[in-house]
Short mmCIF file of C-alpha atoms and ligand atoms in Angstrom, two decimals:
data_model
loop_
_atom_site.label_atom_id
_atom_site.label_comp_id
_atom_site.label_asym_id
_atom_site.label_seq_id
_atom_site.Cartn_x
_atom_site.Cartn_y
_atom_site.Cartn_z
CA MET A 1 -67.79 56.98 9.85
CA PRO A 2 -70.99 58.75 10.81
CA THR A 3 -73.49 56.18 11.89
CA GLN A 4 -77.16 56.24 11.01
CA ILE A 5 -79.06 58.12 13.66
CA ASP A 6 -82.68 58.75 14.38
CA ARG A 7 -84.30 61.19 11.96
CA ARG A 8 -85.64 63.23 14.88
CA THR A 9 -82.07 63.78 16.02
CA VAL A 10 -81.20 65.21 12.58
CA LEU A 11 -84.14 67.55 12.74
CA THR A 12 -83.32 68.67 16.25
CA ALA A 13 -79.71 69.36 15.38
CA THR A 14 -80.69 71.16 12.18
CA THR A 15 -83.22 73.34 13.94
CA ALA A 16 -80.69 74.29 16.58
CA LEU A 17 -78.11 75.24 13.98
CA ALA A 18 -80.68 77.24 12.04
CA ALA A 19 -81.60 79.14 15.18
CA ALA A 20 -77.93 79.95 15.63
CA ASN A 21 -77.71 81.14 12.01
CA LEU A 22 -75.14 78.46 11.26
CA LEU A 23 -76.98 76.98 8.31
CA PRO A 24 -76.97 78.42 4.80
CA SER A 25 -80.21 79.67 3.34
CA GLY A 26 -82.35 76.83 2.08
CA ALA A 27 -80.80 74.29 4.44
CA LEU A 28 -84.08 73.78 6.23
CA ALA A 29 -85.79 73.08 2.93
CA GLN A 30 -83.27 70.33 2.20
CA THR A 31 -84.09 68.47 5.39
CA PRO A 32 -85.40 66.12 6.55
CA ALA A 33 -83.43 63.68 4.46
CA PRO A 34 -84.67 60.13 3.95
CA ALA A 35 -84.01 58.04 7.03
CA SER A 36 -81.77 55.68 5.04
CA LEU A 37 -79.16 58.37 4.40
CA PRO A 38 -76.23 58.57 6.80
CA ALA A 39 -76.21 61.68 8.97
CA ARG A 40 -73.95 64.63 8.41
CA GLY A 41 -71.19 64.26 10.92
CA GLU A 42 -67.81 65.77 11.65
CA PHE A 43 -64.75 64.28 10.05
CA VAL A 44 -61.37 65.24 8.73
CA VAL A 45 -59.69 63.75 5.68
CA ARG A 46 -56.01 63.55 6.55
CA GLY A 47 -52.92 63.22 4.41
CA ALA A 48 -54.56 63.23 0.98
CA HIS A 49 -53.22 64.93 -2.13
CA VAL A 50 -55.76 67.76 -2.03
CA LEU A 51 -56.75 69.38 -5.33
CA SER A 52 -58.98 72.19 -4.11
CA MET A 53 -59.88 73.74 -7.48
CA ASP A 54 -59.82 77.01 -5.52
CA ALA A 55 -57.05 79.32 -6.77
CA ALA A 56 -56.57 80.90 -3.35
CA ILE A 57 -55.99 77.52 -1.69
CA GLY A 58 -54.29 75.65 -4.51
CA ASP A 59 -53.08 72.08 -4.16
CA LEU A 60 -51.59 70.36 -1.11
CA PRO A 61 -49.47 67.22 -1.69
CA SER A 62 -50.34 66.16 1.86
CA GLY A 63 -53.36 68.07 3.11
CA ASP A 64 -56.41 67.84 5.30
CA VAL A 65 -60.07 68.72 4.73
CA HIS A 66 -62.23 69.27 7.80
CA VAL A 67 -66.01 68.85 7.40
CA ARG A 68 -68.69 69.58 9.97
CA ASP A 69 -72.49 69.56 9.64
CA GLY A 70 -72.33 69.41 5.86
CA ALA A 71 -69.91 72.31 5.38
CA ILE A 72 -66.19 72.51 4.69
CA VAL A 73 -64.65 74.07 7.79
CA ALA A 74 -60.98 74.13 6.85
CA VAL A 75 -58.55 73.01 4.15
CA GLY A 76 -54.82 72.97 4.85
CA ALA A 77 -51.80 71.11 6.14
CA ASN A 78 -52.25 69.65 9.64
CA VAL A 79 -55.71 71.09 10.28
CA ASN A 80 -56.60 71.11 13.96
CA ALA A 81 -59.86 69.19 14.34
CA PRO A 82 -60.08 67.68 17.81
CA GLY A 83 -62.87 65.16 18.17
CA ALA A 84 -63.45 64.83 14.43
CA GLN A 85 -63.50 61.35 12.98
CA VAL A 86 -60.39 60.76 10.89
CA VAL A 87 -60.64 59.55 7.31
CA ASP A 88 -57.23 58.37 6.17
CA GLY A 89 -56.52 60.04 2.84
CA LYS A 90 -52.99 58.69 2.31
CA GLY A 91 -52.47 57.34 -1.17
CA MET A 92 -55.56 59.17 -2.40
CA ILE A 93 -56.51 62.35 -4.23
CA CYS A 94 -59.13 64.46 -2.46
CA MET A 95 -61.03 66.69 -4.87
CA PRO A 96 -64.50 68.16 -5.43
CA GLY A 97 -67.07 65.64 -6.66
CA PHE A 98 -67.69 65.56 -10.40
CA VAL A 99 -70.59 67.68 -11.67
CA ASP A 100 -72.57 66.12 -14.50
CA THR A 101 -74.63 68.64 -16.47
CA HIS A 102 -76.96 66.45 -18.59
CA TRP A 103 -78.08 62.90 -17.88
CA HIS A 104 -81.27 61.02 -18.81
CA HIS A 105 -81.51 58.94 -15.66
CA TRP A 106 -84.96 57.58 -16.54
CA THR A 107 -83.44 55.44 -19.34
CA THR A 108 -80.96 53.57 -17.12
CA PHE A 109 -82.73 50.24 -16.59
CA LEU A 110 -83.34 49.82 -20.33
CA ARG A 111 -79.81 48.43 -20.74
CA PRO A 112 -80.91 44.82 -21.36
CA ALA A 113 -83.00 45.93 -24.37
CA MET A 114 -80.02 47.49 -26.17
CA ARG A 115 -78.08 45.88 -29.00
CA ALA A 116 -75.31 48.08 -30.37
CA ASP A 117 -75.17 46.36 -33.76
CA ASP A 118 -78.91 46.16 -34.39
CA PRO A 119 -80.37 49.50 -35.57
CA LYS A 120 -83.80 48.59 -34.17
CA HIS A 121 -82.35 48.07 -30.72
CA THR A 122 -80.13 51.08 -30.29
CA TYR A 123 -80.69 53.93 -27.83
CA PHE A 124 -83.31 56.06 -29.60
CA PRO A 125 -85.72 53.36 -30.86
CA VAL A 126 -85.55 51.44 -27.58
CA THR A 127 -86.06 54.43 -25.30
CA PHE A 128 -88.98 55.63 -27.40
CA ALA A 129 -90.72 52.24 -27.77
CA LEU A 130 -90.47 51.40 -24.07
CA GLY A 131 -90.55 54.93 -22.65
CA VAL A 132 -94.19 55.50 -23.59
CA HIS A 133 -95.18 52.61 -21.27
CA TYR A 134 -93.41 53.88 -18.15
CA THR A 135 -95.26 54.04 -14.84
CA PRO A 136 -94.13 56.51 -12.18
CA GLU A 137 -92.56 53.60 -10.26
CA ASP A 138 -90.55 52.68 -13.38
CA SER A 139 -89.21 56.24 -13.48
CA TYR A 140 -88.31 56.08 -9.79
CA ARG A 141 -86.46 52.76 -10.07
CA SER A 142 -84.55 53.66 -13.22
CA VAL A 143 -83.42 56.99 -11.80
CA ARG A 144 -82.34 55.28 -8.57
CA LEU A 145 -80.10 52.89 -10.53
CA GLY A 146 -78.57 55.74 -12.54
CA LEU A 147 -77.87 57.74 -9.41
CA ALA A 148 -76.22 54.73 -7.78
CA GLU A 149 -73.82 54.50 -10.70
CA ALA A 150 -73.21 58.25 -10.50
CA LEU A 151 -72.22 58.07 -6.86
CA SER A 152 -69.97 55.06 -7.31
CA ALA A 153 -68.17 56.89 -10.11
CA GLY A 154 -67.60 60.08 -8.13
CA VAL A 155 -70.46 62.23 -9.46
CA THR A 156 -71.94 64.23 -6.59
CA THR A 157 -74.11 66.65 -8.60
CA THR A 158 -76.23 65.74 -11.62
CA HIS A 159 -78.59 67.42 -14.04
CA ASN A 160 -81.47 64.98 -14.33
CA TRP A 161 -82.66 65.67 -17.87
CA ALA A 162 -86.12 64.10 -17.61
CA HIS A 163 -87.51 64.15 -21.14
CA ASN A 164 -90.19 61.58 -20.45
CA VAL A 165 -92.42 63.12 -17.79
CA ARG A 166 -95.67 61.35 -18.59
CA SER A 167 -97.68 62.85 -15.71
CA PRO A 168 -97.23 64.89 -12.53
CA ALA A 169 -96.77 61.58 -10.70
CA HIS A 170 -93.83 60.72 -12.97
CA ALA A 171 -92.23 64.08 -12.13
CA ASP A 172 -92.77 63.49 -8.41
CA ALA A 173 -91.25 59.99 -8.70
CA GLU A 174 -88.07 61.32 -10.33
CA VAL A 175 -87.72 64.03 -7.70
CA ARG A 176 -88.28 61.47 -4.93
CA ALA A 177 -85.53 59.28 -6.41
CA MET A 178 -83.14 62.24 -6.36
CA ARG A 179 -84.00 63.07 -2.77
CA ASP A 180 -83.71 59.45 -1.65
CA SER A 181 -80.29 59.10 -3.29
CA GLY A 182 -78.76 62.01 -1.39
CA LEU A 183 -77.08 63.50 -4.50
CA ARG A 184 -77.28 67.17 -5.32
CA GLY A 185 -78.85 68.17 -8.59
CA ARG A 186 -81.27 69.88 -10.86
CA PHE A 187 -84.44 68.19 -12.03
CA ALA A 188 -85.24 69.36 -15.56
CA TYR A 189 -88.95 68.81 -16.18
CA GLY A 190 -89.53 67.67 -19.74
CA PRO A 191 -92.31 66.55 -22.03
CA ALA A 192 -93.80 63.08 -22.31
CA LEU A 193 -92.33 61.09 -25.19
CA GLY A 194 -94.74 61.22 -28.11
CA ALA A 195 -96.60 64.29 -26.83
CA PRO A 196 -98.26 66.30 -29.65
CA ASN A 197 -95.99 69.06 -30.94
CA ASP A 198 -98.85 71.55 -31.24
CA LYS A 199 -99.72 71.35 -27.54
CA PRO A 200 -97.64 73.07 -24.85
CA MET A 201 -95.98 71.17 -22.05
CA ASP A 202 -97.54 71.03 -18.60
CA LEU A 203 -96.52 74.48 -17.36
CA PRO A 204 -99.03 74.54 -14.48
CA ASP A 205 -97.52 71.36 -13.07
CA MET A 206 -94.00 72.76 -13.45
CA LYS A 207 -95.15 75.70 -11.34
CA ARG A 208 -96.70 73.34 -8.80
CA LEU A 209 -93.51 71.27 -8.51
CA LYS A 210 -91.27 74.31 -8.27
CA GLY A 211 -93.36 75.41 -5.33
CA ASP A 212 -93.10 71.96 -3.76
CA ILE A 213 -89.31 71.91 -4.10
CA GLY A 214 -89.02 75.43 -2.74
CA LYS A 215 -85.76 77.18 -2.01
CA ASN A 216 -83.35 74.38 -1.76
CA ASP A 217 -79.58 73.91 -1.87
CA MET A 218 -79.78 70.20 -2.67
CA LEU A 219 -82.38 70.16 -5.40
CA THR A 220 -83.33 72.80 -7.95
CA MET A 221 -85.56 72.66 -10.97
CA GLY A 222 -85.41 73.54 -14.65
CA MET A 223 -87.18 72.70 -17.88
CA CYS A 224 -85.97 70.57 -20.79
CA SER A 225 -87.31 71.78 -24.06
CA ARG A 226 -88.45 69.69 -26.96
CA ASN A 227 -86.15 69.77 -30.00
CA ILE A 228 -86.53 72.71 -32.33
CA ASP A 229 -84.15 71.82 -35.15
CA GLY A 230 -86.08 68.81 -36.43
CA SER A 231 -83.00 66.60 -36.10
CA ASN A 232 -84.61 64.00 -33.84
CA THR A 233 -88.38 63.98 -34.02
CA SER A 234 -88.69 61.25 -31.39
CA ARG A 235 -87.76 63.95 -28.89
CA GLY A 236 -90.33 66.44 -30.16
CA ALA A 237 -90.17 68.86 -33.06
CA ILE A 238 -91.63 72.21 -32.12
CA ASN A 239 -91.50 75.39 -34.16
CA ALA A 240 -90.35 78.87 -33.14
CA GLU A 241 -93.89 79.91 -32.21
CA MET A 242 -94.33 77.03 -29.77
CA ALA A 243 -90.80 77.47 -28.41
CA THR A 244 -91.54 81.14 -27.74
CA LYS A 245 -94.80 80.32 -25.99
CA GLU A 246 -93.26 77.59 -23.83
CA TRP A 247 -90.00 79.32 -23.01
CA ASN A 248 -91.70 82.58 -22.07
CA GLY A 249 -94.08 80.64 -19.84
CA VAL A 250 -91.23 78.76 -18.20
CA ARG A 251 -89.33 81.99 -17.59
CA GLU A 252 -92.35 83.45 -15.84
CA ILE A 253 -92.17 80.49 -13.46
CA GLY A 254 -88.47 81.22 -13.00
CA LEU A 255 -86.93 78.05 -14.42
CA PRO A 256 -83.71 77.73 -16.43
CA ILE A 257 -83.97 75.97 -19.79
CA THR A 258 -81.97 73.23 -21.48
CA LEU A 259 -82.15 72.01 -25.07
CA HIS A 260 -80.51 69.40 -27.31
CA THR A 261 -79.06 70.86 -30.49
CA ASN A 262 -77.52 69.54 -33.66
CA GLY A 263 -75.80 72.27 -35.58
CA SER A 264 -76.37 75.92 -36.20
CA ALA A 265 -80.09 75.87 -37.04
CA SER A 266 -81.41 75.83 -33.50
CA ILE A 267 -79.03 78.56 -32.33
CA GLN A 268 -79.97 80.90 -35.15
CA LEU A 269 -83.66 80.13 -34.69
CA LEU A 270 -83.44 80.89 -30.96
CA ASP A 271 -81.45 84.06 -31.60
CA GLY A 272 -83.97 85.20 -34.20
CA ALA A 273 -86.80 84.68 -31.72
CA ASN A 274 -84.87 86.51 -28.95
CA LEU A 275 -84.93 83.40 -26.77
CA LEU A 276 -81.23 82.93 -25.92
CA GLY A 277 -79.94 84.01 -22.52
CA LYS A 278 -77.81 83.16 -19.51
CA ASP A 279 -80.54 80.85 -18.29
CA VAL A 280 -80.14 78.60 -21.33
CA GLN A 281 -77.93 75.51 -21.46
CA LEU A 282 -77.49 73.84 -24.84
CA VAL A 283 -76.33 70.23 -25.22
CA HIS A 284 -74.03 68.66 -27.84
CA PRO A 285 -71.81 71.31 -29.49
CA LEU A 286 -71.58 69.70 -32.91
CA ASN A 287 -71.75 71.19 -36.40
CA LEU A 288 -71.83 74.82 -35.24
CA ALA A 289 -70.93 77.72 -37.51
CA GLU A 290 -68.41 80.45 -36.68
CA LYS A 291 -71.18 83.00 -36.19
CA ASP A 292 -72.77 80.81 -33.51
CA PHE A 293 -69.83 81.21 -31.13
CA ASP A 294 -70.27 85.00 -31.05
CA THR A 295 -74.02 84.64 -30.69
CA LEU A 296 -73.64 82.36 -27.67
CA LEU A 297 -71.02 84.57 -26.04
CA LYS A 298 -73.18 87.67 -26.54
CA HIS A 299 -76.11 86.05 -24.74
CA GLY A 300 -74.12 84.23 -22.02
CA THR A 301 -75.58 80.91 -23.13
CA HIS A 302 -73.55 77.83 -22.17
CA TYR A 303 -72.94 74.37 -23.60
CA SER A 304 -72.73 70.87 -22.16
CA THR A 305 -70.56 68.36 -24.02
CA SER A 306 -71.05 64.58 -23.64
CA PRO A 307 -67.75 63.14 -24.88
CA LEU A 308 -68.56 59.42 -24.99
CA GLY A 309 -71.77 59.82 -27.00
CA GLU A 310 -70.78 62.79 -29.15
CA SER A 311 -67.60 61.13 -30.37
CA GLY A 312 -69.83 58.57 -32.09
CA ARG A 313 -71.88 61.17 -33.96
CA SER A 314 -71.20 62.91 -37.22
CA GLY A 315 -69.59 66.31 -37.07
CA GLU A 316 -66.80 67.74 -34.99
CA MET A 317 -67.00 68.27 -31.24
CA GLN A 318 -66.53 72.02 -30.95
CA PHE A 319 -65.99 72.44 -27.22
CA ILE A 320 -62.54 73.79 -28.09
CA GLU A 321 -63.85 76.66 -30.20
CA LEU A 322 -66.40 77.49 -27.51
CA MET A 323 -63.78 77.53 -24.76
CA GLN A 324 -61.44 79.68 -26.85
CA LYS A 325 -64.27 82.13 -27.42
CA GLY A 326 -65.05 82.30 -23.68
CA VAL A 327 -68.34 80.38 -23.71
CA LEU A 328 -68.84 78.31 -20.54
CA VAL A 329 -68.49 74.60 -21.33
CA SER A 330 -69.25 71.74 -18.95
CA MET A 331 -69.20 67.95 -19.17
CA SER A 332 -72.02 65.44 -19.12
CA ILE A 333 -72.70 61.72 -19.09
CA ASP A 334 -75.92 61.80 -21.21
CA ASN A 335 -77.05 58.24 -20.44
CA VAL A 336 -75.70 55.03 -18.95
CA THR A 337 -77.79 52.82 -21.19
CA ALA A 338 -75.53 52.72 -24.23
CA GLU A 339 -72.55 54.34 -22.49
CA ARG A 340 -71.09 54.40 -19.00
CA CYS A 341 -70.52 56.95 -16.29
CA ASP A 342 -66.79 57.49 -16.46
CA CYS A 343 -65.75 61.09 -15.91
CA PHE A 344 -62.10 60.07 -16.16
CA ALA A 345 -62.65 58.63 -19.65
CA CYS A 346 -64.72 61.70 -20.60
CA MET A 347 -61.89 64.06 -19.62
CA HIS A 348 -59.39 61.86 -21.45
CA MET A 349 -61.54 61.89 -24.56
CA LEU A 350 -61.73 65.70 -24.54
CA GLN A 351 -57.95 65.79 -24.22
CA THR A 352 -57.35 63.42 -27.12
CA ILE A 353 -60.00 64.99 -29.35
CA ASN A 354 -58.40 68.38 -28.83
CA LYS A 355 -55.06 66.93 -29.90
CA HIS A 356 -56.66 65.08 -32.80
CA ARG A 357 -58.49 68.14 -34.09
CA THR A 358 -56.03 70.95 -33.40
CA GLY A 359 -52.71 69.15 -33.10
CA GLY A 360 -52.42 70.64 -29.65
CA LYS A 361 -52.60 74.25 -30.91
CA PHE A 362 -55.17 75.00 -28.24
CA LYS A 363 -53.61 74.39 -24.86
CA LEU A 364 -55.90 72.25 -22.78
CA THR A 365 -54.09 71.17 -19.62
CA THR A 366 -55.15 68.23 -17.50
CA LYS A 367 -55.87 70.67 -14.67
CA ARG A 368 -58.16 72.68 -16.96
CA LEU A 369 -60.04 69.46 -17.77
CA VAL A 370 -60.57 68.70 -14.08
CA GLU A 371 -61.90 72.25 -13.65
CA LEU A 372 -64.29 71.67 -16.52
CA ALA A 373 -65.57 68.50 -14.83
CA THR A 374 -66.04 70.13 -11.42
CA ILE A 375 -66.28 73.90 -10.89
CA ASP A 376 -67.37 74.69 -14.46
CA GLY A 377 -70.22 72.18 -14.14
CA ALA A 378 -71.24 73.80 -10.88
CA ARG A 379 -71.23 77.20 -12.66
CA ASP A 380 -73.38 75.80 -15.45
CA LEU A 381 -76.04 74.57 -13.00
CA GLY A 382 -75.83 77.57 -10.66
CA PHE A 383 -74.37 75.57 -7.78
CA ASP A 384 -70.91 77.19 -7.78
CA HIS A 385 -71.60 79.26 -4.67
CA LEU A 386 -72.16 75.93 -2.86
CA VAL A 387 -69.88 73.33 -4.44
CA GLY A 388 -67.34 72.70 -7.23
CA SER A 389 -64.26 73.53 -5.13
CA LEU A 390 -62.93 72.64 -1.71
CA THR A 391 -63.41 76.06 -0.17
CA PRO A 392 -64.14 76.64 3.53
CA GLY A 393 -67.75 77.74 3.86
CA LYS A 394 -68.93 75.76 0.85
CA ARG A 395 -70.97 72.59 1.25
CA ALA A 396 -68.89 69.43 1.46
CA ASP A 397 -69.21 67.61 -1.86
CA LEU A 398 -65.93 65.75 -2.31
CA ILE A 399 -64.45 62.48 -3.46
CA LEU A 400 -61.38 60.43 -2.64
CA VAL A 401 -59.70 58.76 -5.60
CA LYS A 402 -57.27 55.91 -4.90
CA THR A 403 -53.90 56.01 -6.60
CA LYS A 404 -53.12 52.37 -5.94
CA GLY A 405 -52.89 49.56 -8.47
CA PRO A 406 -50.82 48.63 -11.51
CA HIS A 407 -52.82 50.89 -13.85
CA ILE A 408 -51.93 54.07 -11.95
CA GLU A 409 -48.87 53.51 -9.72
CA THR A 410 -46.45 55.06 -9.27
CA VAL A 411 -48.44 58.22 -9.65
CA GLY A 412 -46.80 61.39 -10.92
CA ASP A 413 -48.77 64.54 -11.62
CA PRO A 414 -52.18 64.09 -9.95
CA TYR A 415 -54.10 65.86 -12.75
CA ASP A 416 -52.43 63.68 -15.38
CA ALA A 417 -53.33 60.63 -13.29
CA LEU A 418 -56.99 61.66 -13.09
CA VAL A 419 -57.33 62.40 -16.80
CA GLN A 420 -55.13 59.69 -18.29
CA LEU A 421 -54.98 56.78 -15.85
CA ALA A 422 -57.80 56.72 -13.31
CA GLN A 423 -61.04 54.78 -13.68
CA PRO A 424 -64.37 54.78 -11.79
CA SER A 425 -63.36 51.83 -9.61
CA ASP A 426 -60.65 54.07 -8.15
CA VAL A 427 -63.34 56.17 -6.46
CA ASP A 428 -63.04 55.13 -2.82
CA THR A 429 -65.29 57.68 -1.12
CA ALA A 430 -68.04 60.09 -2.18
CA VAL A 431 -69.41 62.76 0.14
CA VAL A 432 -72.43 64.90 -0.67
CA ASP A 433 -73.39 67.79 1.59
CA GLY A 434 -71.28 66.29 4.35
CA ARG A 435 -72.92 62.87 4.16
CA ILE A 436 -70.51 60.04 3.40
CA LEU A 437 -72.67 58.16 0.90
CA TYR A 438 -69.96 55.88 -0.49
CA ARG A 439 -66.96 54.59 1.45
CA GLN A 440 -64.25 52.09 0.54
CA GLY A 441 -66.17 51.16 -2.58
CA ARG A 442 -69.49 50.49 -0.81
CA PHE A 443 -72.75 52.39 -0.44
CA THR A 444 -73.39 53.46 3.13
CA GLY A 445 -77.10 54.19 2.91
CA LEU A 446 -78.33 52.89 -0.42
CA ASP A 447 -79.47 49.25 -0.53
CA TYR A 448 -77.79 48.29 -3.78
CA GLU A 449 -79.30 44.80 -3.97
CA LYS A 450 -82.79 46.29 -3.69
CA VAL A 451 -82.09 49.04 -6.24
CA THR A 452 -80.92 46.51 -8.83
CA SER A 453 -83.64 43.91 -8.13
CA ASP A 454 -86.34 46.61 -8.27
CA ALA A 455 -84.93 47.83 -11.58
CA THR A 456 -84.88 44.32 -13.02
CA GLN A 457 -88.42 43.63 -11.86
CA SER A 458 -89.71 46.88 -13.36
CA PHE A 459 -87.91 46.30 -16.64
CA THR A 460 -89.34 42.78 -16.96
CA ALA A 461 -92.90 43.98 -16.33
CA LEU A 462 -92.42 46.93 -18.70
CA LYS A 463 -91.22 44.64 -21.47
CA GLU A 464 -94.36 42.52 -21.12
CA ARG A 465 -96.69 45.54 -21.09
CA ALA A 466 -94.99 46.92 -24.20
CA LYS A 467 -94.91 43.47 -25.88
CA TRP A 468 -91.24 44.10 -26.49
CA SER A 469 -89.00 41.41 -27.87
ZN1 ZN B 1 -79.31 64.06 -24.04
#
């Protein structure tokens, strides 16, 4: 495995590659990485069942993936890679990393405050009561814990839906956590919980942070809007006039927009105010009307579905209707406070809900579900030119999934195994931008003991400040 090397060495190598035009645009902006991250090296995964998610390459029952300096160099049978470190892929599936498209990482360390059977201690009341007391360091530590779970479960790209940005320092802390983790993602700058609905969000600071992040292949930025359908006032309740003011301002800065919805009202309100577009991602396709599907298709607006959470809400999960119509649908974790990060279970749930709702009338293959969880997520977040498939020239975001153990052996169709049998503990290796961040079930750069003890310490202090019991 690549060993940790001096940060100056990384910079020197990066500068030399840039001078030789071997780095993609934005690569300089994504370095230097935190010193704790393992370096990008050269390695070849050999003998894995490769699911490339690239139609031109297809699948290889025994294939190799060659990675050098963060990029995929070659995918094929018996790839010639002299000098490259060999990663034994036998007995494993090699595939693109999962792409999550909506996840409130800041809520992660609130787990101990949750009680599923006590209405006062479920997700919304707890996150609101404690969220208003967050310090920037709390945000950092909670996001770090969420990103650790993401990596261990095979998620290599995430959409950090930060709807509790209490100050510019909180925004900086969340971005720092993303950078320190080594994952790829979008930071969606949101409001502070409890912010007045008649005052706009901090657009000048969004502009400042976008400038700080710069052109960057690892980290991009967006904006998460306050709710506009009045369905959950703890997450804001703005009217069309405020939405127009904020969204127009955000578009001038050049940020994509994301919004929680519950039903048709928000879609029709946005359409009426001419606010829908390709730069809009909506979350939770529940309770939509037939006319909404055409409206979304017309504007190129996409939807993120969070199977584990949505299946516990009222209304039908309408990802099927959206997919049939041609609207881009992706998959998301939402939170790991009252749920877990399990992309395998999420895909399985979409499969079973489709059968439950349509009796299988709409064909949704296991391969299509893996596409939805990888390349379609990358399309949703605008990362598909970089990741989402194992394509030479793309950045190397990939995972190895073990097919060993009584719950999965003897494996048959690899897509069926991923959707119906696999579980997060089967993720053996996770690579992001050519850095092996997780190997044989262990973090290679992240100090897990410190991440968890910091999270516990922060949560304990937060509870005291908030007088929470
Ligand atoms: Zn959400």
